[in-house]
Short mmCIF file of C-alpha atoms and ligand atoms in Angstrom, two decimals:
data_model
loop_
_atom_site.label_atom_id
_atom_site.label_comp_id
_atom_site.label_asym_id
_atom_site.label_seq_id
_atom_site.Cartn_x
_atom_site.Cartn_y
_atom_site.Cartn_z
CA UNK A 1 11.47 26.73 -26.78
CA UNK A 2 9.97 23.98 -25.10
CA UNK A 3 7.99 21.91 -27.88
CA UNK A 4 4.44 21.93 -27.74
CA UNK A 5 3.23 18.78 -25.24
CA UNK A 6 1.28 16.83 -28.11
CA UNK A 7 1.64 13.00 -28.35
CA UNK A 8 3.17 13.25 -31.94
CA UNK A 9 5.88 15.07 -30.24
CA UNK A 10 6.94 11.84 -28.19
CA UNK A 11 6.58 9.45 -30.61
CA UNK A 12 9.69 10.27 -32.71
CA UNK A 13 10.63 8.19 -34.90
CA UNK A 14 12.73 5.23 -33.99
CA UNK A 15 15.70 4.39 -35.51
CA UNK A 16 16.54 0.92 -34.20
CA UNK A 17 16.97 -2.22 -35.73
CA UNK A 18 15.84 -1.15 -39.76
CA UNK A 19 14.27 -4.48 -39.35
CA UNK A 20 12.11 -3.39 -37.06
CA UNK A 21 8.96 -1.30 -37.87
CA UNK A 22 8.77 1.75 -36.32
CA UNK A 23 6.53 2.89 -33.40
CA UNK A 24 5.37 5.56 -36.73
CA UNK A 25 4.61 3.32 -39.20
CA UNK A 26 3.35 0.31 -36.56
CA UNK A 27 0.48 3.44 -35.25
CA UNK A 28 -0.34 4.04 -38.64
CA UNK A 29 -1.50 7.28 -37.80
CA UNK A 30 1.57 9.21 -39.07
CA UNK A 31 2.43 10.34 -35.80
CA UNK A 32 4.51 13.62 -36.67
CA UNK A 33 8.45 13.23 -35.98
CA UNK A 34 9.63 14.63 -33.00
CA UNK A 35 9.64 18.19 -32.73
CA UNK A 36 12.57 17.52 -30.30
CA UNK A 37 14.09 16.02 -33.75
CA UNK A 38 15.34 12.96 -30.61
CA UNK A 39 15.96 9.92 -31.94
CA UNK A 40 15.78 6.80 -29.60
CA UNK A 41 18.15 4.77 -29.82
CA UNK A 42 16.82 1.37 -28.32
CA UNK A 43 13.35 0.15 -27.82
CA UNK A 44 13.12 -2.67 -24.89
CA UNK A 45 10.41 -3.83 -27.11
CA UNK A 46 9.00 -3.56 -30.90
CA UNK A 47 5.46 -1.61 -30.26
CA UNK A 48 2.78 -5.06 -31.82
CA UNK A 49 1.13 -4.24 -34.90
CA UNK A 50 -1.98 -5.00 -33.16
CA UNK A 51 -1.16 -3.97 -29.57
CA UNK A 52 -3.84 -1.76 -28.01
CA UNK A 53 -1.92 1.17 -28.59
CA UNK A 54 -1.69 0.08 -31.95
CA UNK A 55 -5.52 -0.30 -32.46
CA UNK A 56 -6.83 2.95 -30.30
CA UNK A 57 -4.02 5.06 -32.96
CA UNK A 58 -6.15 3.49 -35.84
CA UNK A 59 -8.91 5.05 -34.13
CA UNK A 60 -7.42 8.48 -33.48
CA UNK A 61 -7.29 7.09 -29.56
CA UNK A 62 -4.20 6.67 -27.20
CA UNK A 63 -3.72 3.76 -24.91
CA UNK A 64 -1.14 3.23 -22.10
CA UNK A 65 -1.35 2.03 -18.34
CA UNK A 66 0.28 3.25 -15.32
CA UNK A 67 3.29 1.69 -13.78
CA UNK A 68 4.61 1.65 -10.19
CA UNK A 69 8.78 1.86 -10.33
CA UNK A 70 9.81 -0.90 -8.38
CA UNK A 71 8.05 -3.00 -11.05
CA UNK A 72 9.43 -1.68 -14.05
CA UNK A 73 12.79 -1.42 -12.77
CA UNK A 74 13.08 -5.04 -12.40
CA UNK A 75 10.56 -6.60 -14.75
CA UNK A 76 11.66 -6.99 -18.28
CA UNK A 77 9.06 -8.78 -19.31
CA UNK A 78 6.35 -6.37 -17.73
CA UNK A 79 8.94 -3.60 -19.09
CA UNK A 80 8.68 -5.37 -22.72
CA UNK A 81 4.82 -5.85 -22.31
CA UNK A 82 4.93 -2.01 -21.42
CA UNK A 83 6.60 -1.23 -25.26
CA UNK A 84 4.45 -3.66 -27.04
CA UNK A 85 1.53 -2.40 -25.99
CA UNK A 86 0.98 1.24 -24.40
CA UNK A 87 1.66 5.00 -26.26
CA UNK A 88 1.65 6.42 -22.88
CA UNK A 89 2.78 5.96 -19.42
CA UNK A 90 1.78 6.77 -15.91
CA UNK A 91 3.55 7.02 -13.13
CA UNK A 92 1.18 5.26 -10.31
CA UNK A 93 2.31 7.34 -7.21
CA UNK A 94 5.43 8.45 -7.51
CA UNK A 95 4.55 11.98 -8.57
CA UNK A 96 3.02 12.64 -5.24
CA UNK A 97 3.86 15.28 -2.94
CA UNK A 98 4.28 12.32 -0.73
CA UNK A 99 6.80 11.25 -2.78
CA UNK A 100 8.79 13.79 -4.41
CA UNK A 101 8.82 16.10 -1.19
CA UNK A 102 9.13 13.79 1.97
CA UNK A 103 11.19 16.72 3.21
CA UNK A 104 9.85 20.02 3.04
CA UNK A 105 12.55 22.06 0.62
CA UNK A 106 14.31 18.58 -0.94
CA UNK A 107 12.43 17.00 -3.91
CA UNK A 108 13.86 13.59 -4.83
CA UNK A 109 12.31 12.45 -8.76
CA UNK A 110 14.23 9.45 -9.08
CA UNK A 111 11.32 7.18 -8.88
CA UNK A 112 9.11 8.72 -11.17
CA UNK A 113 12.40 10.16 -13.60
CA UNK A 114 12.83 6.20 -13.42
CA UNK A 115 9.29 5.88 -15.02
CA UNK A 116 9.10 9.50 -17.36
CA UNK A 117 12.73 8.47 -18.62
CA UNK A 118 12.12 5.02 -19.38
CA UNK A 119 8.53 6.12 -21.16
CA UNK A 120 10.16 8.14 -22.85
CA UNK A 121 13.72 7.10 -24.28
CA UNK A 122 11.06 4.15 -26.05
CA UNK A 123 8.93 6.45 -27.30
CA UNK A 124 5.94 6.75 -25.15
CA UNK A 125 4.31 9.15 -24.42
CA UNK A 126 4.60 10.28 -20.08
CA UNK A 127 1.59 11.89 -18.47
CA UNK A 128 1.32 12.99 -14.65
CA UNK A 129 -1.17 12.11 -12.08
CA UNK A 130 -1.94 13.92 -8.95
CA UNK A 131 -0.21 16.69 -8.17
CA UNK A 132 -2.65 18.08 -5.80
CA UNK A 133 -4.87 15.24 -3.79
CA UNK A 134 -5.28 14.73 -0.56
CA UNK A 135 -3.76 11.59 -0.05
CA UNK A 136 -0.01 11.02 -0.58
CA UNK A 137 0.86 14.27 1.58
CA UNK A 138 4.45 15.04 3.10
CA UNK A 139 3.64 14.44 6.61
CA UNK A 140 5.24 18.55 7.38
CA UNK A 141 2.52 20.01 5.04
CA UNK A 142 -0.62 19.48 7.57
CA UNK A 143 0.84 22.62 9.51
CA UNK A 144 2.84 24.26 6.98
CA UNK A 145 0.11 24.80 4.75
CA UNK A 146 -2.58 26.60 7.62
CA UNK A 147 0.37 29.39 8.02
CA UNK A 148 0.40 32.27 6.92
CA UNK A 149 2.83 31.76 4.24
CA UNK A 150 0.76 28.55 2.90
CA UNK A 151 -0.55 29.42 0.04
CA UNK A 152 2.91 30.05 -1.27
CA UNK A 153 3.80 26.70 -0.08
CA UNK A 154 0.85 24.97 -1.91
CA UNK A 155 1.98 26.98 -5.48
CA UNK A 156 5.73 26.09 -4.61
CA UNK A 157 4.94 22.02 -4.77
CA UNK A 158 3.20 22.63 -8.19
CA UNK A 159 5.85 24.97 -9.59
CA UNK A 160 8.78 22.02 -8.22
CA UNK A 161 7.32 18.83 -9.72
CA UNK A 162 5.31 20.34 -12.77
CA UNK A 163 9.07 22.64 -13.52
CA UNK A 164 10.99 19.57 -12.87
CA UNK A 165 9.29 17.83 -16.02
CA UNK A 166 8.41 20.89 -18.47
CA UNK A 167 7.99 20.41 -21.69
CA UNK A 168 8.39 16.08 -21.29
CA UNK A 169 4.37 15.36 -20.01
CA UNK A 170 1.84 15.95 -22.34
CA UNK A 171 -0.48 16.36 -19.52
CA UNK A 172 -0.93 16.43 -16.11
CA UNK A 173 -3.93 15.45 -13.21
CA UNK A 174 -3.41 18.90 -11.74
CA UNK A 175 -6.19 18.02 -8.85
CA UNK A 176 -7.58 15.06 -8.25
CA UNK A 177 -10.56 13.68 -6.53
CA UNK A 178 -11.46 17.46 -4.67
CA UNK A 179 -15.85 16.57 -5.12
CA UNK A 180 -16.82 14.32 -2.02
CA UNK A 181 -20.71 15.11 -1.76
CA UNK A 182 -20.62 13.36 1.85
CA UNK A 183 -19.02 16.14 3.37
CA UNK A 184 -21.88 18.10 3.14
CA UNK A 185 -19.55 22.02 1.85
CA UNK A 186 -21.16 23.58 -0.83
CA UNK A 187 -20.42 22.69 -4.57
CA UNK A 188 -19.53 19.43 -2.84
CA UNK A 189 -15.96 20.44 -2.72
CA UNK A 190 -14.20 17.63 -0.66
CA UNK A 191 -13.60 19.03 3.08
CA UNK A 192 -9.69 18.13 2.43
CA UNK A 193 -6.69 19.78 4.08
CA UNK A 194 -6.00 21.75 1.50
CA UNK A 195 -9.99 23.13 1.68
CA UNK A 196 -9.29 24.06 5.15
CA UNK A 197 -5.98 25.57 4.52
CA UNK A 198 -6.70 27.33 1.52
CA UNK A 199 -10.90 27.53 0.98
CA UNK A 200 -12.48 25.82 -2.07
CA UNK A 201 -10.86 28.24 -4.05
CA UNK A 202 -7.38 26.68 -4.36
CA UNK A 203 -8.67 24.74 -6.94
CA UNK A 204 -9.07 27.44 -9.64
CA UNK A 205 -5.99 28.62 -7.75
CA UNK A 206 -3.86 25.03 -8.56
CA UNK A 207 -5.23 25.25 -12.22
CA UNK A 208 -3.57 29.00 -12.64
CA UNK A 209 -0.56 28.57 -11.15
CA UNK A 210 -0.24 24.56 -13.31
CA UNK A 211 -1.19 26.71 -16.18
CA UNK A 212 2.25 29.43 -15.46
CA UNK A 213 4.45 25.86 -14.59
CA UNK A 214 3.97 24.15 -17.67
CA UNK A 215 2.18 25.97 -20.97
CA UNK A 216 2.73 22.32 -22.94
CA UNK A 217 0.89 20.43 -20.70
CA UNK A 218 -2.44 19.77 -21.15
CA UNK A 219 -4.80 20.43 -17.71
CA UNK A 220 -7.66 17.32 -16.53
CA UNK A 221 -9.63 17.64 -13.48
CA UNK A 222 -9.49 14.05 -12.35
CA UNK A 223 -11.81 11.99 -9.71
CA UNK A 224 -13.74 8.44 -9.36
CA UNK A 225 -17.67 7.94 -8.82
CA UNK A 226 -18.77 9.47 -12.49
CA UNK A 227 -19.88 6.23 -14.10
CA UNK A 228 -22.49 4.25 -12.82
CA UNK A 229 -26.02 4.85 -12.22
CA UNK A 230 -26.47 5.74 -8.51
CA UNK A 231 -27.64 8.85 -6.17
CA UNK A 232 -24.11 9.37 -5.60
CA UNK A 233 -22.62 9.23 -8.66
CA UNK A 234 -25.53 11.37 -9.97
CA UNK A 235 -24.51 14.30 -7.19
CA UNK A 236 -20.88 13.96 -8.37
CA UNK A 237 -21.49 14.27 -11.76
CA UNK A 238 -23.26 17.17 -11.28
CA UNK A 239 -21.34 18.77 -9.14
CA UNK A 240 -18.12 17.36 -11.16
CA UNK A 241 -19.77 19.24 -13.95
CA UNK A 242 -20.49 22.30 -12.31
CA UNK A 243 -16.38 22.66 -11.17
CA UNK A 244 -15.32 21.78 -15.12
CA UNK A 245 -17.76 24.46 -16.05
CA UNK A 246 -16.51 27.14 -14.21
CA UNK A 247 -12.28 26.24 -14.58
CA UNK A 248 -13.12 25.92 -19.10
CA UNK A 249 -14.39 29.00 -18.65
CA UNK A 250 -11.40 30.95 -17.33
CA UNK A 251 -9.05 28.70 -19.93
CA UNK A 252 -7.70 26.38 -16.62
CA UNK A 253 -8.51 23.07 -17.65
CA UNK A 254 -8.10 21.32 -20.62
CA UNK A 255 -9.91 17.62 -19.90
CA UNK A 256 -11.83 15.25 -17.57
CA UNK A 257 -9.90 12.19 -16.44
CA UNK A 258 -12.67 9.99 -15.48
CA UNK A 259 -10.76 6.81 -13.31
CA UNK A 260 -13.24 4.11 -14.26
CA UNK A 261 -11.86 1.99 -11.05
CA UNK A 262 -15.17 -0.74 -12.18
CA UNK A 263 -16.96 -3.39 -9.89
CA UNK A 264 -18.36 -5.91 -11.70
CA UNK A 265 -21.46 -5.57 -10.10
CA UNK A 266 -22.83 -1.86 -10.67
CA UNK A 267 -25.28 -0.92 -11.86
CA UNK A 268 -23.99 0.96 -15.57
CA UNK A 269 -26.82 2.48 -17.34
CA UNK A 270 -25.79 3.68 -20.74
CA UNK A 271 -28.32 6.18 -21.78
CA UNK A 272 -26.45 8.01 -17.72
CA UNK A 273 -23.44 7.56 -19.06
CA UNK A 274 -23.68 9.06 -22.27
CA UNK A 275 -25.57 11.99 -21.41
CA UNK A 276 -22.70 12.60 -18.97
CA UNK A 277 -19.87 11.91 -21.54
CA UNK A 278 -22.05 14.07 -23.62
CA UNK A 279 -22.86 17.06 -21.02
CA UNK A 280 -17.96 17.05 -20.60
CA UNK A 281 -17.65 17.23 -24.59
CA UNK A 282 -20.20 19.96 -24.75
CA UNK A 283 -17.94 22.55 -22.31
CA UNK A 284 -15.65 21.76 -25.81
CA UNK A 285 -13.45 18.99 -23.16
CA UNK A 286 -11.08 16.51 -23.83
CA UNK A 287 -12.20 13.21 -21.55
CA UNK A 288 -9.75 10.66 -20.69
CA UNK A 289 -10.28 7.57 -18.95
CA UNK A 290 -7.65 7.49 -17.14
CA UNK A 291 -7.53 4.79 -14.31
CA UNK A 292 -9.64 2.01 -16.15
CA UNK A 293 -9.64 -1.23 -14.26
CA UNK A 294 -12.13 -4.19 -13.49
CA UNK A 295 -12.38 -5.10 -9.48
CA UNK A 296 -13.51 -9.08 -9.41
CA UNK A 297 -14.27 -9.20 -5.41
CA UNK A 298 -17.96 -9.84 -5.88
CA UNK A 299 -17.16 -12.70 -8.20
CA UNK A 300 -16.29 -16.26 -6.62
CA UNK A 301 -12.78 -17.71 -7.54
CA UNK A 302 -13.65 -19.25 -10.64
CA UNK A 303 -10.95 -17.78 -12.45
CA UNK A 304 -12.51 -18.60 -16.32
CA UNK A 305 -15.88 -16.84 -14.89
CA UNK A 306 -14.04 -13.69 -13.28
CA UNK A 307 -12.31 -13.09 -16.55
CA UNK A 308 -15.23 -13.25 -18.25
CA UNK A 309 -17.51 -11.10 -16.64
CA UNK A 310 -14.54 -8.79 -15.72
CA UNK A 311 -14.53 -9.00 -20.09
CA UNK A 312 -18.29 -8.08 -20.23
CA UNK A 313 -18.78 -5.49 -17.68
CA UNK A 314 -15.66 -3.50 -19.19
CA UNK A 315 -17.81 -4.24 -22.59
CA UNK A 316 -20.80 -2.74 -21.24
CA UNK A 317 -18.37 0.23 -20.34
CA UNK A 318 -16.33 0.58 -22.80
CA UNK A 319 -19.04 0.26 -25.88
CA UNK A 320 -20.63 3.42 -24.43
CA UNK A 321 -17.74 5.50 -24.09
CA UNK A 322 -15.25 5.08 -26.16
CA UNK A 323 -18.88 6.21 -28.58
CA UNK A 324 -18.61 9.33 -27.85
CA UNK A 325 -15.81 11.10 -29.54
CA UNK A 326 -14.60 13.47 -26.76
CA UNK A 327 -12.68 10.02 -25.20
CA UNK A 328 -9.01 10.36 -26.86
CA UNK A 329 -7.55 8.75 -24.33
CA UNK A 330 -7.76 4.70 -22.57
CA UNK A 331 -5.18 4.36 -19.62
CA UNK A 332 -5.93 0.99 -17.52
CA UNK A 333 -4.72 1.30 -13.71
CA UNK A 334 -1.98 -1.45 -14.68
CA UNK A 335 -1.31 -3.14 -17.32
CA UNK A 336 -1.22 -6.61 -16.19
CA UNK A 337 -2.03 -8.22 -12.43
CA UNK A 338 1.28 -7.63 -11.36
CA UNK A 339 1.17 -4.62 -10.66
CA UNK A 340 -2.50 -3.47 -9.21
CA UNK A 341 -3.37 -1.60 -6.15
CA UNK A 342 -6.67 -3.99 -5.72
CA UNK A 343 -4.36 -6.88 -4.06
CA UNK A 344 -3.71 -3.87 -1.45
CA UNK A 345 -4.80 -3.77 1.99
CA UNK A 346 -8.57 -2.94 2.31
CA UNK A 347 -9.16 -3.10 -1.56
CA UNK A 348 -8.18 -7.03 -1.96
CA UNK A 349 -10.50 -9.81 -2.51
CA UNK A 350 -11.87 -11.82 0.63
CA UNK A 351 -11.02 -14.86 -0.29
CA UNK A 352 -7.28 -13.80 -0.72
CA UNK A 353 -7.07 -14.51 -4.66
CA UNK A 354 -4.88 -11.63 -6.50
CA UNK A 355 -7.68 -9.63 -8.39
CA UNK A 356 -7.28 -10.46 -12.23
CA UNK A 357 -8.58 -6.83 -12.65
CA UNK A 358 -6.45 -5.61 -15.86
CA UNK A 359 -5.40 -6.39 -19.50
CA UNK A 360 -2.75 -8.73 -18.95
CA UNK A 361 -1.81 -11.78 -16.50
CA UNK A 362 0.98 -11.77 -13.94
CA UNK A 363 3.29 -13.38 -17.01
CA UNK A 364 2.00 -10.75 -19.43
CA UNK A 365 -0.34 -13.13 -21.19
CA UNK A 366 -3.43 -11.57 -23.11
CA UNK A 367 -6.31 -12.06 -21.10
CA UNK A 368 -10.87 -11.62 -22.54
CA UNK A 369 -10.14 -8.08 -21.15
CA UNK A 370 -7.30 -7.43 -23.29
CA UNK A 371 -9.55 -8.83 -26.08
CA UNK A 372 -12.44 -6.74 -25.05
CA UNK A 373 -10.47 -3.63 -24.99
CA UNK A 374 -9.23 -4.45 -28.62
CA UNK A 375 -12.86 -5.38 -29.65
CA UNK A 376 -13.60 -2.11 -28.57
CA UNK A 377 -11.11 0.71 -29.26
CA UNK A 378 -11.08 -1.53 -32.82
CA UNK A 379 -14.73 -0.27 -32.80
CA UNK A 380 -14.52 2.48 -31.74
CA UNK A 381 -15.53 6.08 -34.52
CA UNK A 382 -12.58 7.40 -35.42
CA UNK A 383 -11.29 10.65 -33.71
CA UNK A 384 -10.09 13.71 -35.26
CA UNK A 385 -6.51 14.06 -35.32
CA UNK A 386 -5.12 13.79 -31.72
CA UNK A 387 -2.73 16.15 -33.12
CA UNK A 388 -5.52 18.79 -33.16
O1 G3I B 401 7.34 0.31 -3.76
C1 G3I B 401 6.98 0.89 -2.36
C2 G3I B 401 7.90 -0.60 -1.99
O2 G3I B 401 9.41 -0.27 -2.40
C3 G3I B 401 8.01 0.60 -0.09
O3 G3I B 401 8.56 -0.64 0.70
C4 G3I B 401 6.62 0.45 -0.02
C5 G3I B 401 6.41 0.65 1.74
O4 G3I B 401 7.08 1.94 1.58
O5 G3I B 401 5.65 1.29 -0.19
C6 G3I B 401 6.46 0.88 -2.14
O6 G3I B 401 5.49 2.11 -2.79
C7 G3I B 401 3.77 1.78 -2.88
C8 G3I B 401 3.14 1.93 -4.17
O7 G3I B 401 2.01 1.98 -4.40
C9 G3I B 401 3.38 0.04 -4.29
O8 G3I B 401 2.65 0.35 -5.61
C10 G3I B 401 3.25 3.30 -2.03
O9 G3I B 401 4.15 3.87 -0.43
C11 G3I B 401 1.97 3.50 -1.77
O10 G3I B 401 1.67 5.54 -2.18
C12 G3I B 401 1.57 3.56 -3.46
O11 G3I B 401 -0.31 4.03 -3.28
C13 G3I B 401 -0.60 4.24 -4.32
C14 G3I B 401 -1.56 4.69 -3.97
O12 G3I B 401 -2.53 5.33 -5.10
C15 G3I B 401 -1.37 5.92 -3.20
O13 G3I B 401 -0.49 6.88 -3.40
C16 G3I B 401 -0.53 3.24 -5.49
O14 G3I B 401 0.33 2.62 -6.07
C17 G3I B 401 -2.00 3.81 -6.49
O15 G3I B 401 -2.07 2.62 -7.25
C18 G3I B 401 -3.02 4.20 -6.27
O16 G3I B 401 -3.31 5.15 -6.76
C19 G3I B 401 -4.50 5.21 -7.04
C20 G3I B 401 -4.75 7.11 -7.73
O17 G3I B 401 -3.70 7.97 -7.30
C21 G3I B 401 -5.78 7.81 -7.59
N1 G3I B 401 -7.10 7.09 -8.11
C22 G3I B 401 -7.45 5.83 -6.69
C23 G3I B 401 -5.56 4.93 -7.57
C24 G3I B 401 -5.94 3.87 -6.47
O18 G3I B 401 -5.66 4.03 -5.11
#
């Protein structure tokens, strides 16, 4: 019988070196002994009492980070920092369809297993990302989904990837970025391959199959463009609320993932954000901040000024977001600037300087953004136990 997938399950008593505090002691939240009864024999690095995960846990919040398999495999400094600072890890791309089934019918999980196994071996939770996403699809999926048996292929993909991790991941972003107002489709649904092949009901279908594929996992809808005071974001918030209302009524969704790809210079109006978070909470949903980073590309290259502006912008957002007690998780889209998508093609700074969008710099030193997140976590109202 698969134990219920909740955070306490994956923070087992760590009986390694008796001189090291167990993760339970450090997190100070009385995390239940793992339902598995598993004992983690080795910890890459002891969690720090003042680390972000420990601070978050004292408020009933879970903090973690996304990581890519390559830097995780090769960078021991990053491994140690993740173990010190995080309570949950998310593979940044390795569980996406384009990675798990590049050849139709052949499923490969070596890279995603590396991330998930590392997390669990070190007493961290693992969170799944983007079972159904219009990007990063296998090349063969476009035609296959439009065949007569396309729906069965869609279902089988969900069953395969969630079945592979059944009982080991606390939750999944089942559908990612399905709303795109500018596509002009009723309900604001993105005119994606899935929409073309299966119609707008593909979203409900995905959650229905996901619920069966791993009953122990919490199921999230995840999206960006929900954070700021702009006409685009406002329309998107309304469309997402409508989508969530229907899914919630059907008992298919447990939470909303707000990606939080923040950008210095965007207009943040606290009352707008507060209202939206309240409306989601009123649906009885958990809220996870799933991909927080702060894009500094509008700022001059000066590092101290950039770091200060990034931290200030994040504080304005987190002051509001963490004040809503339905917000139970905060995941940064990377822990260190060494592993961020914002240095990638099409997103990198015009001056060629690397982005400074994450809590730690490339040598794992804590930046002003780390201190801001720590301060905002310390000030957050205490949640009902994450175990409820
Ligand atoms: O690590 C391999 C490398 O070994 C190989 O040589 C190279 C060329 O094939 O690919 C490298 O992997 C790439 C990886 O980024 C590196 O981190 C993958 O191909 C590439 O697909 C992957 O891109 C990811 C992108 O989603 C598309 O899946 C980014 O890491 C990831 O940060 C980004 O994350 C998205 C979220 O899923 C959704 N929200 C937006 C966010 C940012 O775009």
